[in-house]
Coordinates of C-alpha atoms in Angstrom, one line a residue:
X1 CA 231.5 98.1 208.5
X2 CA 229.7 101.5 208.9
X3 CA 226.5 99.7 209.9
X4 CA 228.3 97.6 212.5
X5 CA 230.0 100.7 214.0
X6 CA 226.7 102.6 214.1
X7 CA 225.0 99.6 215.8
X8 CA 227.9 99.3 218.3
X9 CA 227.7 103.0 219.2
X10 CA 223.9 102.8 219.5
X11 CA 224.3 99.9 221.8
X12 CA 226.9 101.7 223.9
X13 CA 224.7 104.7 224.2
X14 CA 221.7 102.7 225.4
X15 CA 224.0 100.8 227.8
X16 CA 225.7 104.0 229.3
X17 CA 222.4 105.9 229.4
X18 CA 222.2 105.3 233.1
X19 CA 225.9 106.3 233.7
X20 CA 225.5 109.8 232.2
X21 CA 223.8 110.9 235.4
X22 CA 226.7 109.7 237.5
X23 CA 229.3 111.4 235.3
X24 CA 227.2 114.6 235.3
X25 CA 227.1 114.5 239.1
X26 CA 230.9 114.0 239.4
X27 CA 231.5 116.9 237.0
X28 CA 229.2 119.1 239.0
X29 CA 231.0 118.3 242.3
X30 CA 234.3 118.9 240.5
X31 CA 233.0 122.3 239.4
X32 CA 231.9 123.2 242.9
X33 CA 235.3 122.2 244.3
X34 CA 237.0 124.3 241.6
X35 CA 234.9 127.3 242.6
X36 CA 235.8 126.7 246.2
X37 CA 239.5 126.5 245.3
X38 CA 239.3 129.8 243.3
X39 CA 237.3 131.7 245.9
X40 CA 238.7 130.6 249.3
X41 CA 242.3 129.3 248.8
X42 CA 245.4 131.4 248.6
X43 CA 247.7 131.1 245.5
X44 CA 250.1 129.0 247.5
X45 CA 247.4 126.6 248.5
X46 CA 246.0 126.5 244.9
X47 CA 249.5 125.6 243.6
X48 CA 249.6 122.7 246.1
X49 CA 246.1 121.6 245.0
X50 CA 247.2 121.4 241.4
X51 CA 250.4 119.6 242.2
X52 CA 248.5 117.1 244.3
X53 CA 245.6 116.4 241.8
X54 CA 247.0 116.8 238.3
X55 CA 250.6 115.8 238.2
X56 CA 250.8 112.4 239.9
X57 CA 251.2 109.7 237.2
X58 CA 249.3 107.0 238.9
X59 CA 246.1 109.1 238.7
X60 CA 246.3 109.1 234.9
X61 CA 247.0 105.4 234.9
X62 CA 243.9 104.8 237.0
X63 CA 241.8 106.9 234.7
X64 CA 243.1 105.2 231.6
X65 CA 242.6 101.8 233.1
X66 CA 239.1 102.6 234.0
X67 CA 238.3 103.9 230.5
X68 CA 239.8 100.7 228.9
X69 CA 237.9 98.5 231.3
X70 CA 234.6 100.3 230.5
X71 CA 235.2 100.0 226.8
X72 CA 236.1 96.3 227.2
X73 CA 232.9 95.7 229.2
X74 CA 230.8 97.5 226.6
X75 CA 232.4 95.6 223.7
X76 CA 231.9 92.3 225.5
X77 CA 228.3 93.2 226.2
X78 CA 227.7 94.2 222.6
X79 CA 229.2 91.0 221.2
X80 CA 227.2 89.0 223.6
X81 CA 224.1 90.9 222.6
X82 CA 224.9 90.5 218.9
X83 CA 225.5 86.7 219.3
X84 CA 222.1 86.4 221.1
X85 CA 220.4 88.4 218.4
X86 CA 222.0 86.2 215.7
X87 CA 220.9 83.1 217.5
X88 CA 217.4 84.5 217.9
X89 CA 217.3 85.3 214.2
X90 CA 218.5 81.9 213.3
X91 CA 215.9 80.3 215.6
X92 CA 213.2 82.5 214.1
X93 CA 214.2 81.5 210.6
X94 CA 214.1 77.9 211.6
X95 CA 210.7 78.3 213.2
X96 CA 209.4 80.1 210.1
X97 CA 210.7 77.3 207.9
X98 CA 209.1 74.8 210.2
X99 CA 205.8 76.6 210.1
X100 CA 206.0 76.9 206.3
X101 CA 206.6 73.1 206.1
X102 CA 203.8 72.4 208.5
X103 CA 201.4 74.7 206.7
X104 CA 202.3 73.2 203.4
X105 CA 201.8 69.7 204.8
X106 CA 198.4 70.7 206.3
X107 CA 197.4 72.3 202.9
X108 CA 198.3 69.0 201.1
X109 CA 196.3 67.0 203.6
X110 CA 193.3 69.3 203.3
X111 CA 193.5 69.0 199.5
X112 CA 193.6 65.3 199.7
X113 CA 190.7 65.2 202.2
X114 CA 188.8 67.6 200.0
X115 CA 189.3 65.4 196.9
X116 CA 188.3 62.3 199.0
X117 CA 185.2 64.1 200.2
X118 CA 184.3 65.2 196.6
X119 CA 184.7 61.6 195.4
X120 CA 182.5 60.3 198.2
X121 CA 179.9 63.0 197.6
X122 CA 179.8 62.3 193.9
X123 CA 179.3 58.6 194.6
X124 CA 176.5 59.5 197.1
X125 CA 174.9 61.7 194.4
X126 CA 175.1 58.9 191.9
X127 CA 173.5 56.4 194.2
X128 CA 170.8 59.0 195.2
X129 CA 170.1 59.6 191.5
X130 CA 169.7 55.9 190.8
X131 CA 167.4 55.6 193.9
X132 CA 165.3 58.6 192.6
X133 CA 165.0 57.0 189.2
X134 CA 163.7 53.8 190.8
X135 CA 161.2 55.8 192.9
X136 CA 160.1 57.6 189.8
X137 CA 159.5 54.3 188.0
X138 CA 157.5 53.0 190.9
X139 CA 155.5 56.2 191.1
X140 CA 154.7 55.9 187.3
X141 CA 153.5 52.4 188.0
X142 CA 151.4 53.5 191.0
X143 CA 149.9 56.3 188.9
X144 CA 148.9 53.9 186.2
X145 CA 147.3 51.6 188.8
X146 CA 145.5 54.6 190.5
X147 CA 144.3 55.8 187.1
X148 CA 143.0 52.4 186.2
X149 CA 141.2 52.0 189.5
X150 CA 139.9 55.6 189.2
X151 CA 138.5 54.8 185.8
X152 CA 136.9 51.6 187.1
X153 CA 135.3 53.3 190.0
X154 CA 134.6 56.6 188.2
X155 CA 131.0 55.8 187.4
X156 CA 130.1 54.8 191.0
X157 CA 132.0 57.8 192.4
X158 CA 130.3 60.2 190.1
X159 CA 126.9 58.7 190.9
X160 CA 127.6 59.0 194.6
X161 CA 128.8 62.6 194.2
X162 CA 125.7 63.4 192.1
X163 CA 123.4 62.0 194.7
X164 CA 125.2 63.9 197.5
X165 CA 125.1 67.2 195.6
X166 CA 121.5 66.6 194.7
X167 CA 120.6 66.0 198.3
X168 CA 122.5 69.1 199.3
X169 CA 120.7 71.1 196.6
X170 CA 117.3 69.8 197.7
X171 CA 118.2 70.7 201.3
X172 CA 119.3 74.2 200.3
X173 CA 116.2 74.6 198.2
X174 CA 114.1 73.6 201.2
X175 CA 115.8 76.1 203.4
X176 CA 115.3 78.8 200.8
X177 CA 111.6 77.9 200.5
X178 CA 111.2 78.1 204.3
X179 CA 113.1 81.4 204.4
X180 CA 111.0 82.7 201.6
X181 CA 107.8 81.6 203.4
X182 CA 108.9 83.4 206.5
X183 CA 109.7 86.5 204.6
X184 CA 106.4 86.3 202.8
X185 CA 104.6 85.9 206.1
X186 CA 106.4 88.9 207.6
X187 CA 105.6 90.9 204.5
X188 CA 101.9 89.9 204.7
X189 CA 101.9 90.8 208.4
X190 CA 103.2 94.2 207.5
X191 CA 100.6 94.7 204.8
X192 CA 97.8 92.8 206.5
X193 CA 97.1 93.2 210.2
X194 CA 94.2 90.7 210.3
X195 CA 95.2 87.3 208.9
X196 CA 94.1 83.7 209.3
X197 CA 96.0 80.5 209.3
X198 CA 94.9 77.0 208.2
X199 CA 96.0 74.1 210.5
X200 CA 97.6 71.5 208.3
X201 CA 97.1 67.7 208.5
X202 CA 95.5 65.9 210.0
X203 CA 92.8 68.6 210.8
X204 CA 92.3 70.1 207.4
X205 CA 91.1 67.7 204.7
X206 CA 89.5 67.6 201.2
X207 CA 87.3 65.1 199.5
X208 CA 86.5 64.6 195.8
X209 CA 83.4 62.6 194.8
X210 CA 82.1 61.9 191.3
X211 CA 78.3 61.8 190.7
X212 CA 77.6 59.8 187.4
X213 CA 73.9 60.9 187.3
X214 CA 74.9 64.5 187.2
X215 CA 78.3 63.9 185.4
X216 CA 79.9 66.3 187.9
X217 CA 82.5 66.2 190.6
X218 CA 81.6 67.4 194.1
X219 CA 84.7 68.9 195.9
X220 CA 84.5 69.7 199.6
X221 CA 87.2 71.1 201.9
X222 CA 87.0 71.3 205.7
X223 CA 89.6 73.7 206.9
X224 CA 90.5 74.3 210.6
X225 CA 91.5 77.9 211.0
X226 CA 92.1 80.7 213.5
X227 CA 92.4 84.5 213.1
X228 CA 95.2 86.8 214.3
X229 CA 94.9 90.5 214.6
X230 CA 98.4 92.1 214.8
X231 CA 97.0 95.6 215.3
X232 CA 96.2 97.3 218.5
X233 CA 92.8 98.3 217.3
X234 CA 90.0 95.8 216.4
X235 CA 89.5 94.8 212.8
X236 CA 86.2 93.6 211.2
X237 CA 85.8 90.9 208.6
X238 CA 83.8 92.0 205.5
X239 CA 83.5 88.6 203.7
X240 CA 85.2 85.3 202.8
X241 CA 85.9 84.1 199.3
X242 CA 87.2 80.8 197.9
X243 CA 88.1 79.9 194.3
X244 CA 89.5 76.9 192.5
X245 CA 92.4 78.2 190.4
X246 CA 94.6 76.7 187.7
X247 CA 98.1 78.0 186.9
X248 CA 98.8 77.9 183.1
X249 CA 102.0 77.0 181.4
X250 CA 102.6 80.7 180.7
X251 CA 102.5 81.4 184.4
X252 CA 99.2 83.2 184.5
X253 CA 96.3 82.2 186.8
X254 CA 92.8 81.2 185.6
X255 CA 89.8 81.1 187.9
X256 CA 87.8 77.9 187.3
X257 CA 84.9 77.9 189.8
X258 CA 84.0 79.8 193.0
X259 CA 83.2 77.7 196.1
X260 CA 80.5 78.4 198.7
X261 CA 81.7 79.0 202.3
X262 CA 80.1 78.0 205.6
X263 CA 81.7 79.0 208.9
X264 CA 81.2 76.7 211.9
X265 CA 82.5 76.7 215.4
X266 CA 84.4 73.8 217.0
X267 CA 81.2 72.2 218.1
X268 CA 79.9 72.2 214.5
X269 CA 77.3 75.0 215.0
X270 CA 77.0 77.4 212.2
X271 CA 78.2 80.9 213.0
X272 CA 79.4 84.0 211.3
X273 CA 82.6 86.0 211.9
X274 CA 81.5 88.9 209.7
X275 CA 80.8 92.3 211.2
X276 CA 82.5 91.1 214.4
X277 CA 85.3 93.2 216.0
X278 CA 88.4 90.9 216.2
X279 CA 91.3 91.7 218.5
X280 CA 94.2 89.3 219.2
X281 CA 93.9 85.6 218.4
X282 CA 90.4 84.0 218.0
X283 CA 89.5 80.4 218.9
X284 CA 89.6 77.7 216.2
X285 CA 86.8 77.6 213.6
X286 CA 85.9 75.5 210.6
X287 CA 85.6 76.8 207.1
X288 CA 83.5 74.4 205.0
X289 CA 84.1 75.0 201.3
X290 CA 82.1 73.2 198.6
X291 CA 81.8 73.5 194.8
X292 CA 80.5 71.5 191.8
X293 CA 82.7 70.9 188.8
X294 CA 81.7 69.5 185.4
X295 CA 83.4 66.2 184.5
X296 CA 85.4 67.7 181.7
X297 CA 87.1 70.0 184.2
X298 CA 87.3 67.6 187.1
X299 CA 89.3 65.0 185.1
X300 CA 91.9 67.7 184.3
X301 CA 92.7 68.6 187.9
X302 CA 96.4 68.2 188.7
X303 CA 99.1 69.9 190.8
X304 CA 98.7 73.1 188.9
X305 CA 95.2 73.5 190.4
X306 CA 94.8 74.8 193.9
X307 CA 92.3 76.4 196.3
X308 CA 92.6 80.1 197.2
X309 CA 90.8 81.3 200.3
X310 CA 90.7 85.1 200.6
X311 CA 89.8 87.2 203.7
X312 CA 88.5 90.7 203.2
X313 CA 88.7 93.0 206.2
X314 CA 88.4 96.7 207.0
X315 CA 91.4 99.1 206.5
X316 CA 93.5 96.5 204.6
X317 CA 93.9 94.8 201.3
X318 CA 92.4 91.3 200.8
X319 CA 94.5 88.6 202.4
X320 CA 94.8 85.4 200.2
X321 CA 96.0 81.9 201.3
X322 CA 96.7 79.2 198.7
X323 CA 96.2 75.5 199.5
X324 CA 97.3 72.4 197.7
X325 CA 95.3 69.2 197.4
X326 CA 96.6 65.8 196.2
X327 CA 94.0 65.4 193.4
X328 CA 95.3 62.2 192.0
X329 CA 95.1 60.5 195.4
X330 CA 91.7 61.9 196.0
X331 CA 90.5 60.4 192.6
X332 CA 92.0 56.9 193.2
X333 CA 91.4 56.4 196.9
X334 CA 88.0 57.9 197.2
X335 CA 88.9 59.1 200.8
X336 CA 89.8 62.3 202.4
X337 CA 93.2 63.8 201.6
X338 CA 95.2 66.3 203.5
X339 CA 95.2 70.0 202.6
X340 CA 98.5 71.8 203.0
X341 CA 99.6 75.4 202.4
X342 CA 100.9 75.9 198.8
X343 CA 104.7 76.4 198.6

């Protein structure tokens, strides 16, 4: 009851909030008229004013009627407002219940859909697992077949790989030998300003001939050469020297026999390069080397034996050049064989 009265009075206050200004205005006018009455009217006139405004009964009736009418209007408006609020609350409660029911139904549907999706996903996982097991079985069979074929072709593959690696190793070794030869040549050019080079096959050749009457081997080598002076000043040749050398198993070198040397020009005329100032590159010449070797040494010539021709010049160390000869071919063919720089 108290809450209803408080709500009713609060509603009336909010409804009559605009009328307070009108009442205040009327009271202010009434006060001004009262001040006019008191200040400007005589007592007789003031008595008439009071008699005219306060004592007529109909005036009070009008005021009472107006007050009752305002209260009735306010009560009707309040009841109408209360009824609408109640209807709104009822509608809100109905909507809330509907939303709850809809939400509950949606949750149940989602749970059912989730269970269905889980069931379908589990079934898919089971099928995938079976498929993976089949693939694994096939892979095991394939591995067995591959292993069997690998074992069968292993010997051939290993042989091919070995041949390929051996070819690569030989090519690498050849490149290293070429590079080492270049480095050796550059080193020799640094240490030796005056050098000579032997022209390889087919110009330079060697010949081995056995003389039964003397029981000796005659070895001759015709070498086509030219000289190069890498200095800016002339150099002079002191002498030439040629030896047949054997390399022992211990890696040491043993001199077997010294050869005699004859220098010829390209026309075959004997000449000498000793005591001649050489500058730049000379024309080609022939070095004719010859030596006799007892049969007991000649039969033992092999690839460990080689010729070493040495140039001695002024203001430098002796410059040696080692040459290989195919002794076995020279024995069996009885013809000239090529002479090549020793690697």
